[in-house]
């Protein structure tokens, strides 16, 4: 029985009732896209590639693999009950591809999308070498509108390693 991986056990998913599945919750994954051909992610149906708006399905191509990994943790769903389970397998997932090749303006577009569609939670597993006041203000706006923003974080101080 392979229901929970090491990371999920460390985060306590095995102690969350199986009936708590995220039904009615909208979550945006702002990342590198999501491979919806993956067995546990076939139910993911909403997405945009903000780096390539000409192709309506480009968000389903994740050459980096990071967005697919994030989506699996959040919403992996297996009807048999034997494979890995995400934290909220019944949530409505919105994929917003902003890298590779994206710009800060694409992240702003992604956050505007989240505001417009009244997304409940947005996961931003990305970073930039320089701070952005525009991104900071847009995140504040999202939080003000009730969107929980889960963001990557690191030590902003410069490295002293040689």
Short mmCIF file of C-alpha atoms in Angstrom, two decimals:
data_model
loop_
_atom_site.label_atom_id
_atom_site.label_comp_id
_atom_site.label_asym_id
_atom_site.label_seq_id
_atom_site.Cartn_x
_atom_site.Cartn_y
_atom_site.Cartn_z
CA UNK A 1 0.00 0.00 0.00
CA UNK A 2 1.79 3.11 -1.28
CA UNK A 3 -0.66 5.87 -0.33
CA UNK A 4 1.72 8.35 1.30
CA UNK A 5 5.32 9.15 0.43
CA UNK A 6 7.99 10.25 2.87
CA UNK A 7 7.29 13.96 2.37
CA UNK A 8 3.55 13.52 2.80
CA UNK A 9 4.10 11.60 6.04
CA UNK A 10 6.42 14.37 7.28
CA UNK A 11 3.71 16.94 6.52
CA UNK A 12 1.04 14.83 8.28
CA UNK A 13 -1.19 13.97 5.31
CA UNK A 14 -1.74 10.50 6.75
CA UNK A 15 -3.50 12.16 9.72
CA UNK A 16 -5.92 14.16 7.54
CA UNK A 17 -9.29 12.45 7.06
CA UNK A 18 -9.66 10.98 3.55
CA UNK A 19 -12.96 12.86 3.22
CA UNK A 20 -11.13 16.21 3.36
CA UNK A 21 -10.36 16.50 -0.38
CA UNK A 22 -10.60 20.20 -1.23
CA UNK A 23 -13.89 20.02 -3.11
CA UNK A 24 -15.00 23.56 -4.03
CA UNK A 25 -11.52 25.04 -3.53
CA UNK A 26 -9.74 26.76 -6.44
CA UNK A 27 -5.96 26.51 -6.49
CA UNK A 28 -3.55 28.08 -8.98
CA UNK A 29 -0.12 26.59 -9.64
CA UNK A 30 2.09 29.35 -11.07
CA UNK A 31 5.06 27.36 -12.31
CA UNK A 32 6.49 25.53 -15.34
CA UNK A 33 3.23 23.97 -16.53
CA UNK A 34 1.74 20.57 -15.65
CA UNK A 35 1.97 17.33 -17.61
CA UNK A 36 -1.68 16.29 -17.62
CA UNK A 37 -0.86 12.97 -19.26
CA UNK A 38 0.50 11.86 -15.85
CA UNK A 39 -1.79 9.19 -14.38
CA UNK A 40 -2.44 11.17 -11.18
CA UNK A 41 -3.01 14.52 -12.92
CA UNK A 42 -5.43 13.68 -15.74
CA UNK A 43 -8.21 15.58 -13.94
CA UNK A 44 -6.39 18.95 -14.26
CA UNK A 45 -8.30 20.82 -16.99
CA UNK A 46 -7.72 24.58 -16.56
CA UNK A 47 -4.57 26.34 -17.64
CA UNK A 48 -2.77 29.02 -19.59
CA UNK A 49 0.76 29.31 -20.89
CA UNK A 50 1.51 32.98 -20.31
CA UNK A 51 4.85 32.59 -22.15
CA UNK A 52 3.11 31.28 -25.29
CA UNK A 53 -0.48 32.54 -25.54
CA UNK A 54 -0.74 31.35 -29.17
CA UNK A 55 -0.97 27.67 -28.11
CA UNK A 56 -3.99 27.03 -25.84
CA UNK A 57 -2.55 23.67 -24.71
CA UNK A 58 1.10 24.67 -24.15
CA UNK A 59 0.53 24.75 -20.36
CA UNK A 60 0.30 20.93 -20.45
CA UNK A 61 3.94 20.68 -21.59
CA UNK A 62 6.29 20.81 -18.61
CA UNK A 63 9.86 20.41 -19.84
CA UNK A 64 11.22 21.38 -16.40
CA UNK A 65 9.00 19.01 -14.38
CA UNK A 66 8.69 21.38 -11.42
CA UNK A 67 5.06 22.38 -11.98
CA UNK A 68 4.04 18.75 -12.46
CA UNK A 69 5.77 17.85 -9.18
CA UNK A 70 4.01 20.72 -7.36
CA UNK A 71 0.63 19.73 -8.83
CA UNK A 72 1.14 16.14 -7.71
CA UNK A 73 1.79 17.22 -4.12
CA UNK A 74 -1.22 19.52 -4.15
CA UNK A 75 -3.78 17.55 -6.16
CA UNK A 76 -2.58 14.09 -7.20
CA UNK A 77 -5.63 11.85 -7.54
CA UNK A 78 -5.82 8.09 -7.92
CA UNK A 79 -9.21 6.46 -8.16
CA UNK A 80 -7.86 3.09 -6.95
CA UNK A 81 -6.70 4.50 -3.61
CA UNK A 82 -3.35 2.72 -3.90
CA UNK A 83 -1.14 5.36 -5.48
CA UNK A 84 0.08 8.62 -3.98
CA UNK A 85 -2.59 11.13 -2.98
CA UNK A 86 -2.24 14.88 -3.07
CA UNK A 87 -3.45 17.05 -0.21
CA UNK A 88 -6.57 18.24 -2.07
CA UNK A 89 -7.29 15.83 -4.94
CA UNK A 90 -10.77 17.24 -5.58
CA UNK A 91 -9.74 20.91 -5.75
CA UNK A 92 -10.17 22.80 -9.01
CA UNK A 93 -6.61 23.30 -10.28
CA UNK A 94 -5.59 26.20 -12.54
CA UNK A 95 -2.14 25.94 -14.12
CA UNK A 96 -0.41 29.20 -15.06
CA UNK A 97 2.84 28.54 -16.90
CA UNK A 98 5.33 31.40 -16.48
CA UNK A 99 8.66 29.64 -17.06
CA UNK A 100 10.92 28.75 -18.74
CA UNK A 101 11.11 31.86 -20.86
CA UNK A 102 8.74 34.00 -18.83
CA UNK A 103 9.03 37.52 -17.53
CA UNK A 104 7.90 39.26 -14.36
CA UNK A 105 5.00 40.66 -16.39
CA UNK A 106 3.80 37.05 -16.86
CA UNK A 107 3.73 36.57 -13.08
CA UNK A 108 1.67 39.77 -12.80
CA UNK A 109 -0.70 38.38 -15.46
CA UNK A 110 -0.97 35.13 -13.49
CA UNK A 111 -1.89 37.01 -10.32
CA UNK A 112 -4.45 39.09 -12.24
CA UNK A 113 -5.96 35.81 -13.50
CA UNK A 114 -6.19 34.61 -9.88
CA UNK A 115 -7.92 37.82 -8.82
CA UNK A 116 -10.34 37.67 -11.76
CA UNK A 117 -11.30 34.02 -11.19
CA UNK A 118 -11.41 34.37 -7.39
CA UNK A 119 -8.79 31.69 -6.82
CA UNK A 120 -8.58 30.61 -3.15
CA UNK A 121 -4.90 29.59 -2.98
CA UNK A 122 -2.02 30.40 -5.32
CA UNK A 123 1.27 28.52 -5.22
CA UNK A 124 4.25 30.43 -6.63
CA UNK A 125 7.32 28.19 -6.60
CA UNK A 126 9.57 30.62 -8.40
CA UNK A 127 12.08 33.33 -7.76
CA UNK A 128 14.08 36.13 -9.28
CA UNK A 129 17.52 37.51 -8.47
CA UNK A 130 16.10 41.03 -8.02
CA UNK A 131 13.15 42.11 -5.87
CA UNK A 132 10.12 43.51 -7.71
CA UNK A 133 7.95 46.20 -6.19
CA UNK A 134 5.26 45.47 -8.80
CA UNK A 135 5.11 41.78 -7.79
CA UNK A 136 5.11 42.72 -4.10
CA UNK A 137 2.18 45.11 -4.63
CA UNK A 138 0.25 42.55 -6.69
CA UNK A 139 0.77 39.92 -3.96
CA UNK A 140 -0.51 42.39 -1.37
CA UNK A 141 -3.57 43.02 -3.56
CA UNK A 142 -4.20 39.27 -3.85
CA UNK A 143 -3.94 38.78 -0.09
CA UNK A 144 -6.23 41.78 0.47
CA UNK A 145 -8.81 40.00 -1.74
CA UNK A 146 -8.59 36.83 0.36
CA UNK A 147 -6.21 34.79 -1.77
CA UNK A 148 -3.73 32.73 0.24
CA UNK A 149 -0.37 33.16 -1.51
CA UNK A 150 2.16 30.38 -0.90
CA UNK A 151 5.53 31.58 -2.16
CA UNK A 152 9.06 30.28 -2.40
CA UNK A 153 11.43 31.91 0.07
CA UNK A 154 15.15 32.05 0.58
CA UNK A 155 17.79 34.02 2.41
CA UNK A 156 18.00 37.36 0.57
CA UNK A 157 21.45 38.16 1.94
CA UNK A 158 24.35 37.77 -0.47
CA UNK A 159 26.43 34.62 -0.10
CA UNK A 160 29.76 34.93 1.63
CA UNK A 161 31.04 31.66 0.17
CA UNK A 162 34.13 32.01 -2.03
#
